[in-house]
Short mmCIF file of C-alpha atoms in Angstrom, two decimals:
data_model
loop_
_atom_site.label_atom_id
_atom_site.label_comp_id
_atom_site.label_asym_id
_atom_site.label_seq_id
_atom_site.Cartn_x
_atom_site.Cartn_y
_atom_site.Cartn_z
CA GLN F 1 22.36 89.07 169.43
CA PRO F 2 24.56 87.79 166.40
CA ARG F 3 23.77 84.29 165.25
CA SER F 4 27.15 83.31 166.67
CA GLY F 5 24.86 83.28 170.45
CA ARG F 6 28.78 84.60 171.52
CA ASP F 7 28.40 88.56 173.42
CA PRO F 8 30.85 90.39 171.31
CA ARG F 9 31.51 92.35 174.81
CA LEU F 10 33.35 88.95 175.67
CA PRO F 11 37.24 88.52 174.28
CA ARG F 12 37.80 86.45 170.97
CA GLU F 13 39.30 84.06 171.16
CA ARG F 14 42.89 83.82 169.51
CA GLY F 15 42.01 81.74 166.58
CA ALA F 16 39.25 83.94 165.62
CA GLU F 17 41.54 87.12 166.12
CA GLU F 18 44.07 85.07 164.10
CA ALA F 19 41.64 84.10 161.01
CA ASP F 20 40.42 87.67 160.89
CA ALA F 21 43.95 89.50 160.93
CA GLU F 22 44.82 86.63 157.86
CA ARG F 23 41.60 87.91 156.31
CA THR F 24 42.38 91.60 156.53
CA SER F 25 45.64 90.83 154.18
CA GLN F 26 43.49 89.82 151.26
CA PHE F 27 43.84 92.68 148.47
CA VAL F 28 40.39 94.49 148.48
CA PRO F 29 39.86 97.21 145.40
CA LEU F 30 38.65 100.26 146.23
CA LYS F 31 35.27 101.18 145.81
CA PRO F 32 34.89 104.79 143.88
CA ALA F 33 35.01 107.59 146.78
CA GLU F 34 31.39 108.99 145.20
CA GLU F 35 29.33 105.98 145.35
CA ALA F 36 27.00 106.45 148.60
CA PRO F 37 27.35 104.02 151.69
CA ARG F 38 24.09 101.84 152.85
CA THR F 39 22.21 102.50 156.17
CA ALA F 40 21.78 99.53 157.68
CA PRO F 41 17.93 99.84 158.57
CA ARG F 42 16.79 101.24 161.64
CA SER F 43 13.61 98.44 162.75
CA GLY F 44 15.65 97.13 165.84
CA VAL F 45 16.57 93.54 164.02
CA GLU F 46 19.74 93.09 162.95
CA PRO F 47 20.22 93.13 159.84
CA GLU F 48 21.68 89.59 157.70
CA ALA F 49 25.38 89.99 157.83
CA PRO F 50 26.37 90.54 154.64
CA ALA F 51 29.03 88.24 152.48
CA ARG F 52 32.28 89.00 153.15
CA PRO F 53 35.09 87.34 150.92
CA GLN F 54 35.39 90.75 149.98
CA VAL F 55 35.41 92.75 152.09
CA PRO F 56 37.79 92.40 155.27
CA PRO F 57 36.03 92.48 159.22
CA ARG F 58 36.24 95.09 161.46
CA PRO F 59 39.86 94.90 163.58
CA ALA F 60 39.21 93.61 167.26
CA ALA F 61 39.19 95.94 169.98
CA PRO F 62 42.53 95.38 172.18
CA PRO F 63 41.46 92.88 175.00
CA GLU F 64 41.96 95.87 177.85
CA GLN F 65 39.33 97.55 175.62
CA LYS F 66 35.47 97.05 176.99
CA PRO F 67 33.27 97.48 175.00
CA ALA F 68 30.48 100.75 174.44
CA ALA F 69 27.26 100.78 175.79
CA ARG F 70 24.42 100.17 172.75
CA SER F 71 22.41 102.86 172.82
CA GLU F 72 18.29 102.29 171.63
CA GLY F 73 18.11 102.23 167.74
CA ALA F 74 21.31 100.99 167.36
CA ALA F 75 23.06 98.64 165.59
CA PRO F 76 23.85 95.46 167.53
CA ALA F 77 27.74 95.64 169.21
CA GLY F 78 28.62 92.03 166.31
CA ALA F 79 27.06 93.80 163.25
CA PRO F 80 29.78 95.70 160.54
CA ALA F 81 28.91 99.40 160.90
CA ALA F 82 27.76 101.27 157.27
CA SER F 83 29.56 99.85 154.76
CA GLY F 84 30.84 103.28 153.71
CA GLU F 85 31.92 104.34 156.94
CA SER F 86 33.76 100.45 157.46
CA GLU F 87 35.28 100.92 153.85
CA ARG F 88 36.42 104.61 154.66
CA ALA F 89 37.76 103.88 157.93
CA GLN F 90 39.81 100.96 156.93
CA GLN F 91 41.43 102.08 154.24
CA PRO F 92 44.73 104.75 154.73
CA GLN F 93 44.19 107.63 152.84
CA PRO F 94 47.26 107.76 149.85
CA ASP F 95 48.91 110.80 149.27
CA ALA F 96 47.57 110.79 145.01
CA GLU F 97 44.14 111.37 146.75
CA ALA F 98 45.39 113.87 149.15
CA GLU F 99 47.13 116.04 146.32
CA GLY F 100 45.05 115.67 143.68
CA GLY F 101 42.15 113.93 145.06
CA LYS F 102 42.45 111.36 142.35
CA GLN F 103 42.83 108.26 143.41
CA PRO F 104 45.56 106.12 142.25
CA GLN F 105 45.35 102.50 140.22
CA PRO F 106 46.32 99.62 142.49
CA LEU F 107 49.18 98.85 140.08
CA ASP F 108 49.78 102.69 140.15
CA LEU F 109 50.31 102.08 143.98
CA LEU F 110 52.83 99.31 144.02
CA ALA F 111 54.93 100.99 141.09
CA GLN F 112 55.79 103.62 143.70
CA LEU F 113 56.31 101.49 146.80
CA THR F 114 58.76 99.16 144.13
CA ASN F 115 60.46 102.43 142.64
CA THR F 116 63.46 102.61 143.98
CA PRO F 117 65.54 105.06 142.16
CA PRO F 118 69.35 104.41 140.75
CA PRO F 119 72.13 105.28 142.14
CA PRO F 120 73.85 109.00 140.73
CA GLU F 121 76.36 108.19 137.50
CA THR F 122 79.67 108.99 138.34
CA PRO F 123 83.39 108.54 136.05
CA MET F 124 83.18 104.85 138.10
CA ARG F 125 80.16 103.48 137.43
CA THR F 126 79.86 104.51 133.57
CA VAL F 127 83.97 102.42 132.94
CA VAL F 128 82.44 99.68 134.87
CA ARG F 129 79.33 99.92 132.08
CA ARG F 130 80.74 100.19 129.40
CA VAL F 131 83.32 97.25 130.32
CA LYS F 132 80.73 94.74 131.18
CA ILE F 133 79.12 96.15 127.73
CA TRP F 134 82.33 95.98 124.83
CA THR F 135 84.12 93.11 126.49
CA PRO F 136 81.91 90.27 124.71
CA LEU F 137 81.89 92.34 121.38
CA VAL F 138 85.78 92.67 121.25
CA LEU F 139 86.54 88.88 122.90
CA LEU F 140 84.52 87.87 120.21
CA LEU F 141 86.20 90.43 116.63
CA ALA F 142 89.91 88.63 118.03
CA VAL F 143 88.98 85.35 118.10
CA LEU F 144 87.37 85.66 114.12
CA PHE F 145 91.03 87.90 113.58
CA VAL F 146 92.51 84.55 114.95
CA VAL F 147 90.55 82.75 112.60
CA VAL F 148 90.28 84.98 109.99
CA GLN F 149 93.67 85.11 109.88
CA ALA F 150 94.89 81.92 110.27
CA LEU F 151 93.02 80.56 107.54
CA ARG F 152 93.70 82.74 105.13
CA PRO F 153 95.30 81.41 101.64
CA LEU F 154 99.70 82.09 102.50
CA PRO F 155 101.02 85.09 100.18
CA ASP F 156 103.14 83.52 96.61
CA PRO F 157 106.54 83.89 98.24
CA ALA F 158 109.55 85.69 95.39
CA LEU F 159 113.41 85.28 94.53
CA GLU F 160 114.70 88.50 95.68
CA MET F 161 118.34 88.65 94.80
CA THR F 162 121.37 90.27 96.69
CA ALA F 163 124.22 89.77 94.27
CA SER F 164 125.06 92.63 92.03
CA ASP F 165 122.55 93.57 88.45
CA THR F 166 126.05 94.64 86.80
CA PHE F 167 129.00 92.83 86.24
CA ARG F 168 131.54 96.11 84.55
CA PHE F 169 134.59 93.88 82.25
CA SER F 170 137.29 95.76 82.52
CA GLY F 171 139.50 98.27 80.11
CA GLY F 172 138.14 100.74 77.77
CA LYS F 173 135.98 100.74 74.90
CA PRO F 174 137.72 98.64 72.28
CA SER F 175 138.44 100.74 68.97
CA MET F 176 136.99 99.01 65.86
CA PRO F 177 138.34 99.13 62.10
CA TRP F 178 134.91 101.62 60.85
CA PRO F 179 134.56 101.91 57.46
CA SER F 180 135.98 105.76 56.20
CA GLU F 181 132.73 106.26 54.16
CA GLY F 182 129.18 105.97 54.45
CA GLN F 183 127.52 104.40 57.82
CA ALA F 184 127.92 100.99 59.68
CA VAL F 185 126.98 99.77 63.76
CA VAL F 186 127.33 96.77 64.99
CA ASP F 187 125.79 95.32 68.02
CA VAL F 188 126.12 92.11 70.17
CA GLU F 189 122.15 90.23 70.39
CA GLY F 190 120.94 90.70 74.30
CA LEU F 191 124.73 92.16 75.62
CA GLY F 192 125.12 95.64 73.61
CA SER F 193 126.97 97.69 70.86
CA PHE F 194 130.15 98.14 69.77
CA GLY F 195 128.55 101.69 68.44
CA ALA F 196 128.23 103.13 65.57
CA SER F 197 129.95 105.30 62.70
CA GLY F 198 129.03 108.35 60.11
CA LYS F 199 126.35 110.07 60.66
CA GLU F 200 122.69 108.07 60.87
CA LYS F 201 120.36 109.30 57.89
CA PRO F 202 118.02 108.18 55.71
CA VAL F 203 120.14 106.47 52.16
CA PRO F 204 119.28 103.90 49.43
CA ILE F 205 119.61 100.20 50.65
CA ALA F 206 118.61 98.44 47.57
CA SER F 207 118.05 94.48 47.93
CA VAL F 208 118.53 94.92 52.02
CA ALA F 209 115.17 96.24 51.29
CA LYS F 210 114.09 92.81 50.52
CA VAL F 211 114.93 91.56 54.73
CA MET F 212 111.06 93.82 55.36
CA THR F 213 110.27 91.38 52.36
CA ALA F 214 110.20 88.41 53.77
CA TYR F 215 110.04 89.38 57.64
CA VAL F 216 106.15 90.64 57.09
CA VAL F 217 105.62 87.41 55.48
CA LEU F 218 106.62 84.91 57.34
CA ARG F 219 105.24 87.61 60.06
CA ASP F 220 101.51 87.08 58.86
CA HIS F 221 102.47 83.18 57.95
CA PRO F 222 104.50 81.47 59.94
CA VAL F 223 106.64 78.35 58.57
CA LYS F 224 107.18 75.16 61.62
CA LYS F 225 111.16 74.64 61.91
CA GLY F 226 111.83 72.67 58.97
CA ALA F 227 108.66 73.45 56.81
CA LYS F 228 108.35 73.75 53.36
CA GLY F 229 105.72 76.37 54.47
CA ALA F 230 102.57 77.41 51.85
CA ASP F 231 102.07 77.03 48.53
CA ILE F 232 102.14 80.69 46.38
CA PRO F 233 100.73 79.81 42.74
CA VAL F 234 103.35 82.05 40.25
CA ASP F 235 101.54 84.31 37.69
CA GLN F 236 101.55 86.02 34.10
CA LYS F 237 103.75 89.11 35.93
CA ALA F 238 106.45 86.94 37.62
CA GLU F 239 106.95 85.14 34.63
CA ASP F 240 107.26 88.20 32.67
CA ASP F 241 109.50 90.05 35.11
CA ALA F 242 112.23 86.85 35.34
CA GLY F 243 112.80 88.74 31.53
CA LEU F 244 114.42 92.04 33.49
CA SER F 245 117.46 90.09 34.00
CA ALA F 246 118.50 91.93 30.49
CA GLN F 247 117.46 95.02 32.46
CA ASN F 248 120.51 94.42 35.40
CA GLU F 249 117.20 92.75 37.72
CA SER F 250 118.56 90.42 39.61
CA THR F 251 115.90 87.04 38.89
CA VAL F 252 114.91 83.59 38.84
CA ASP F 253 113.19 82.22 35.80
CA VAL F 254 109.26 80.96 36.70
CA LYS F 255 106.47 80.33 34.79
CA LYS F 256 102.93 80.86 35.34
CA GLY F 257 101.55 77.74 36.96
CA GLN F 258 103.96 76.60 38.56
CA THR F 259 103.53 76.08 42.95
CA LEU F 260 106.64 77.87 44.68
CA SER F 261 106.80 76.94 48.34
CA GLN F 262 107.29 79.78 51.30
CA ARG F 263 110.64 78.19 51.61
CA GLU F 264 111.35 77.94 48.16
CA ALA F 265 110.35 81.60 47.75
CA MET F 266 112.69 82.92 50.80
CA ASN F 267 115.55 81.40 48.90
CA ALA F 268 115.19 83.16 45.73
CA ILE F 269 114.79 86.99 47.38
CA MET F 270 117.49 86.49 50.05
CA ILE F 271 119.80 84.20 48.50
CA ALA F 272 119.53 84.79 44.44
CA SER F 273 117.78 88.10 45.55
CA ALA F 274 114.89 87.60 42.93
CA ASN F 275 113.13 91.00 43.09
CA ASN F 276 109.98 89.60 40.42
CA VAL F 277 109.81 86.61 43.60
CA ALA F 278 109.70 89.44 45.64
CA ARG F 279 106.82 90.85 43.98
CA LEU F 280 105.27 87.93 43.84
CA LEU F 281 104.98 87.85 47.26
CA ALA F 282 103.71 91.51 48.28
CA ARG F 283 100.86 90.14 45.24
CA TRP F 284 100.29 86.94 46.94
CA ASP F 285 100.07 88.19 50.82
CA ALA F 286 98.43 91.52 50.62
CA GLY F 287 96.59 91.39 46.97
CA SER F 288 98.77 94.32 45.77
CA GLU F 289 102.25 95.41 45.26
CA LYS F 290 100.72 98.68 47.21
CA ALA F 291 99.18 97.16 49.97
CA PHE F 292 101.98 94.99 50.90
CA VAL F 293 104.48 98.57 51.29
CA GLU F 294 101.91 99.88 53.44
CA LYS F 295 102.31 96.83 55.31
CA MET F 296 105.74 97.00 55.15
CA ASN F 297 105.80 100.91 56.86
CA ASP F 298 103.44 99.75 59.24
CA ALA F 299 106.47 96.92 60.37
CA ALA F 300 109.09 99.16 59.97
CA LYS F 301 106.99 101.58 62.76
CA ASP F 302 106.39 99.33 64.93
CA LEU F 303 110.05 97.64 65.34
CA GLY F 304 111.03 102.15 65.89
CA MET F 305 112.37 102.02 62.16
CA ALA F 306 111.84 105.52 63.21
CA ASN F 307 114.32 106.97 60.10
CA THR F 308 112.73 104.27 57.46
CA THR F 309 110.69 104.25 54.45
CA TYR F 310 109.47 102.10 52.05
CA THR F 311 108.29 102.46 48.63
CA ASP F 312 108.60 98.73 46.66
CA PRO F 313 110.02 95.28 47.79
CA SER F 314 112.35 94.20 45.95
CA GLY F 315 114.43 97.99 47.31
CA LEU F 316 114.62 98.49 43.46
CA ARG F 317 113.45 101.99 43.61
CA ALA F 318 115.89 105.02 45.43
CA SER F 319 113.41 105.79 46.95
CA THR F 320 113.31 102.85 49.48
CA VAL F 321 115.33 104.81 52.18
CA SER F 322 117.06 103.49 56.00
CA THR F 323 120.00 103.40 57.91
CA ALA F 324 122.57 101.70 59.36
CA ALA F 325 120.99 101.26 62.95
CA ASP F 326 117.61 101.11 62.06
CA GLN F 327 118.61 97.89 59.96
CA VAL F 328 119.73 96.31 62.68
CA LYS F 329 117.06 96.29 64.64
CA LEU F 330 115.24 94.47 61.62
CA ALA F 331 117.53 91.99 62.11
CA LYS F 332 117.83 91.02 65.61
CA LYS F 333 113.86 90.69 64.99
CA VAL F 334 113.71 88.70 61.74
CA MET F 335 116.47 86.30 63.20
CA ASP F 336 113.98 84.62 65.17
CA PHE F 337 112.12 83.80 62.31
CA PRO F 338 114.37 79.13 62.15
CA LEU F 339 113.07 79.47 59.10
CA PHE F 340 115.24 82.48 57.90
CA GLN F 341 117.86 81.51 59.77
CA GLU F 342 118.01 78.44 57.80
CA VAL F 343 117.73 80.59 54.60
CA VAL F 344 120.32 82.68 54.61
CA ARG F 345 122.75 80.42 56.41
CA GLN F 346 122.66 78.50 52.86
CA PRO F 347 125.96 79.73 50.44
CA GLU F 348 123.88 78.29 47.54
CA TYR F 349 120.19 76.91 46.97
CA LYS F 350 118.77 75.22 43.99
CA ASP F 351 116.11 77.03 41.96
CA LEU F 352 112.46 75.35 41.17
CA ASN F 353 114.08 74.43 37.84
CA GLY F 354 117.54 72.90 39.34
CA LYS F 355 119.52 75.59 39.06
CA THR F 356 122.05 76.40 41.49
CA GLN F 357 121.50 80.18 42.33
CA SER F 358 124.65 81.30 44.54
CA ASN F 359 124.32 83.48 48.07
CA TRP F 360 125.74 87.30 47.08
CA ASN F 361 127.00 87.41 50.30
CA LYS F 362 129.99 85.60 49.67
CA LEU F 363 130.82 85.68 53.94
CA VAL F 364 128.57 82.76 53.86
CA PRO F 365 129.65 80.46 55.83
CA LEU F 366 132.98 81.67 56.36
CA ASP F 367 134.38 82.57 60.06
CA GLY F 368 130.76 81.59 61.38
CA VAL F 369 129.16 84.45 59.12
CA VAL F 370 125.53 83.33 59.26
CA GLY F 371 124.10 85.78 56.87
CA ILE F 372 122.00 88.39 56.44
CA LYS F 373 121.63 90.24 52.59
CA THR F 374 123.18 91.96 50.16
CA GLY F 375 122.14 94.97 48.44
CA THR F 376 123.95 96.52 45.12
CA THR F 377 122.87 99.21 43.22
CA THR F 378 124.73 102.56 41.32
CA LYS F 379 122.44 105.01 43.50
CA ALA F 380 122.71 103.04 46.65
CA GLY F 381 126.25 102.01 46.69
CA GLY F 382 127.39 99.06 48.70
CA ASN F 383 124.79 97.85 51.19
CA LEU F 384 124.49 94.60 54.34
CA VAL F 385 123.33 93.75 57.15
CA PHE F 386 125.48 90.48 58.32
CA ALA F 387 125.60 88.28 61.16
CA ALA F 388 127.95 85.89 62.69
CA GLU F 389 128.74 83.97 65.19
CA LYS F 390 130.80 83.04 68.14
CA GLU F 391 131.25 80.36 70.65
CA ILE F 392 132.63 81.17 73.93
CA GLY F 393 132.14 80.75 78.10
CA GLY F 394 129.29 77.55 76.80
CA THR F 395 127.37 80.68 75.25
CA ARG F 396 126.99 81.54 71.52
CA GLN F 397 126.68 84.72 70.64
CA LEU F 398 125.07 86.09 67.58
CA ILE F 399 127.15 89.27 66.18
CA VAL F 400 124.28 91.89 64.14
CA GLY F 401 125.60 94.27 62.42
CA ALA F 402 124.58 96.95 59.39
CA MET F 403 126.76 98.78 56.44
CA LEU F 404 125.66 100.77 54.13
CA GLY F 405 127.18 103.49 51.32
CA GLN F 406 130.53 101.61 50.47
CA TYR F 407 130.94 103.53 46.79
CA LYS F 408 134.73 102.41 46.12
CA PRO F 409 134.63 99.48 43.59
CA SER F 410 133.16 96.64 43.00
CA ILE F 411 131.67 98.67 45.21
CA LEU F 412 130.02 95.13 46.59
CA ASP F 413 133.21 93.66 47.31
CA THR F 414 134.19 96.66 48.86
CA VAL F 415 130.89 96.42 51.91
CA LEU F 416 132.68 92.41 52.28
CA ALA F 417 135.16 93.20 52.85
CA ARG F 418 134.94 96.59 55.09
CA SER F 419 132.38 94.56 56.93
CA LYS F 420 134.42 91.47 57.56
CA LYS F 421 136.62 93.55 58.95
CA LEU F 422 134.08 94.23 62.03
CA ILE F 423 133.13 90.83 62.41
CA ASP F 424 136.69 90.13 62.94
CA ALA F 425 136.80 92.72 65.59
CA ALA F 426 134.00 92.23 67.30
CA GLN F 427 134.89 88.64 67.89
CA ASP F 428 138.37 88.96 68.40
CA GLU F 429 136.92 91.37 71.38
CA LEU F 430 134.66 88.80 73.23
CA GLN F 431 135.68 87.50 76.37
CA ALA F 432 134.21 84.82 78.66
CA ARG F 433 134.60 86.64 83.11
CA LYS F 434 133.63 84.29 86.38
CA VAL F 435 131.15 86.67 88.21
CA VAL F 436 129.51 84.38 90.56
CA LYS F 437 130.62 80.90 92.14
CA LYS F 438 129.23 77.73 92.60
CA GLY F 439 128.05 78.19 96.01
CA ASP F 440 127.79 81.92 96.08
CA VAL F 441 124.64 83.30 97.66
CA VAL F 442 123.06 85.21 95.26
CA GLY F 443 119.31 86.04 96.58
CA TYR F 444 116.23 84.56 98.72
CA VAL F 445 113.57 83.35 98.94
CA ASP F 446 110.99 85.62 100.68
CA ASP F 447 107.98 84.20 102.04
CA LYS F 448 106.26 87.27 101.98
CA LEU F 449 106.01 87.44 105.91
CA GLY F 450 109.50 88.08 107.29
CA GLY F 451 110.46 84.38 106.62
CA LYS F 452 113.84 84.46 104.08
CA THR F 453 115.62 81.05 103.47
CA PRO F 454 119.06 82.02 100.89
CA VAL F 455 119.30 80.58 97.71
CA VAL F 456 122.80 79.77 96.71
CA ALA F 457 124.15 79.05 92.49
CA THR F 458 124.23 75.04 91.66
CA LYS F 459 127.10 76.33 88.68
CA ASP F 460 129.77 79.18 87.90
CA VAL F 461 128.59 82.06 86.21
CA THR F 462 130.43 82.79 83.51
CA ALA F 463 128.90 86.89 81.56
CA VAL F 464 130.27 87.32 78.28
CA GLY F 465 131.47 90.56 76.55
CA TRP F 466 134.07 93.34 75.61
CA PRO F 467 136.04 95.85 77.39
CA GLY F 468 133.90 98.58 79.07
CA LEU F 469 131.02 96.86 79.43
CA LYS F 470 128.52 96.26 81.31
CA VAL F 471 125.96 92.95 81.96
CA LYS F 472 122.84 92.28 83.43
CA LEU F 473 122.88 90.04 86.08
CA ALA F 474 119.05 89.04 87.03
CA LEU F 475 117.52 86.44 89.76
CA THR F 476 114.08 84.66 88.08
CA ASP F 477 112.32 81.85 88.89
CA GLY F 478 111.25 80.99 85.30
CA ASP F 479 107.86 81.68 85.23
CA GLU F 480 107.15 79.29 87.92
CA SER F 481 105.33 79.66 91.17
CA LEU F 482 107.71 79.01 94.60
CA PRO F 483 107.13 76.45 97.03
CA HIS F 484 105.85 77.18 100.61
CA GLN F 485 108.13 74.43 101.57
CA GLY F 486 110.88 72.72 100.06
CA GLY F 487 114.42 70.68 101.19
CA ARG F 488 117.86 71.83 101.54
CA GLY F 489 119.31 71.95 97.55
CA ASP F 490 115.89 72.20 96.13
CA ARG F 491 116.29 74.08 92.91
CA VAL F 492 114.00 77.47 93.22
CA GLY F 493 115.21 79.93 90.06
CA THR F 494 117.62 80.53 87.58
CA LEU F 495 120.51 83.15 87.84
CA THR F 496 120.75 85.31 84.19
CA ALA F 497 123.84 87.31 82.69
CA GLY F 498 122.87 89.04 79.74
CA GLU F 499 119.77 88.78 77.14
CA GLY F 500 118.80 87.19 74.09
CA PRO F 501 120.46 84.31 71.90
CA GLY F 502 123.71 84.51 74.09
CA GLN F 503 122.38 84.69 77.67
CA VAL F 504 123.95 82.27 80.43
CA LYS F 505 121.84 80.38 82.91
CA VAL F 506 122.20 78.79 86.24
CA PRO F 507 119.93 77.35 88.16
CA VAL F 508 120.17 78.41 91.78
CA ALA F 509 118.79 76.44 94.69
CA LEU F 510 118.20 76.29 98.81
CA GLN F 511 120.91 76.68 100.67
CA GLU F 512 118.84 75.20 103.66
CA SER F 513 115.34 73.44 104.16
CA LEU F 514 112.57 76.28 103.64
CA GLY F 515 109.57 75.82 106.22
CA GLU F 516 105.95 77.57 106.00
CA PRO F 517 105.24 80.64 108.00
CA GLY F 518 104.30 80.12 111.34
CA PHE F 519 101.58 80.74 113.74
CA GLY F 520 102.55 83.85 115.10
CA ALA F 521 104.13 85.04 111.51
CA LYS F 522 100.23 84.43 110.24
CA LEU F 523 98.52 85.61 113.34
CA THR F 524 100.61 89.29 112.99
CA ARG F 525 100.47 89.60 109.02
CA ILE F 526 98.85 92.93 107.55
CA PRO F 527 96.44 92.42 104.65
#
């Protein structure tokens, strides 16, 4: 009899059935199939029921089914069957066991029950999946792009010119009184050339060579405006060479132990045309006359004087040759030195010994003539590099020219007279013309992001020239950074006409307010 004292043949109570059902829902690991089943003892005594926390009980028979009669030697109705048979009867045989004979693990069984195959791939599903993946990334990149564009530094604005960049003076090219011999050239610095006469070939230039001597010394030993410059000790050779005046050399008396300032030395070579001081400057600057001549030729090459050769610092040698065009190039450069300008515009000066030395260029200071240098020898004839000024149209124009190879006696008077005719003609041909009126729009400020603010001339612009000449106009910012914002009337640049010392300059101003580029312009700018 079962220990409960209850007849197993009677139907179970409902609570007991529910308890058994709950116990059967527990997960019990399967025992290997190879393990041999236990056999209940056949002694007729009911064995003690084993503990059943892990083995579910056999399901109760349906109420209408009657329990089978117990045979002799069989286990009581309430006792469990043999363990192996009971477990095999209660556990379903998995498919894996039927297929391969190998029982799968519980997790594998769970995976087989829960693993649902993905739906079939379609173009729409591919598109949706890609949209889900890329949309956040695209949005992030868009936000970063907006932030970067908004915070990037603004490009520097620039001035753009809308007015014509040239102005042509009406009429034909003027006829100049060119000399009947030799060669000549006349220019207006910054504007252009009146032309040239004669064949451009290298010829002796005599003391005109001292212009290059002065250029090299002032280039390598700059002197501020109004100053005297460095001190130059007089050597014995300079004193000895002063006696060469008996052989028709131009010299100035100097004594060994004296000191010449650079200004005094420039006076001596450019006004008195002293050969001995020119050679002294060469030795002081380069250590020897030969080394200084090499510097003279290097400077000529740098200035584009292709037809010029120097063999001495004074020009006494006939092997020192050049052309009128080359000497005009040099004259324009040397006139940039303040000390040189101050010296060559003097009609005379007093030397170190108190002696008055007259300028060999007798045209100074007549009719605006301000230099530069004469040079005369029997072989070279009469030569002159000249400079003159004229006030016109509110500007001071510098006329620069050269005349070489004048042999009509007296050669000095001839070259001076013929050069004076060229100077007068050039001064007379200069004229002023209004090319831009006050308030005219001449350009705009471009903010480089699509914004353009007009700029206007604050004064009338008057160009200086002569018939047939083209004058260049330009709009510049004066090497100053343009603002990103500004009010109407603010000055933002300069309109120029011509070049050189006679250049006309007029400020330009904003015609309307200049505003910083908007957010849309910043956002759409191209890197």
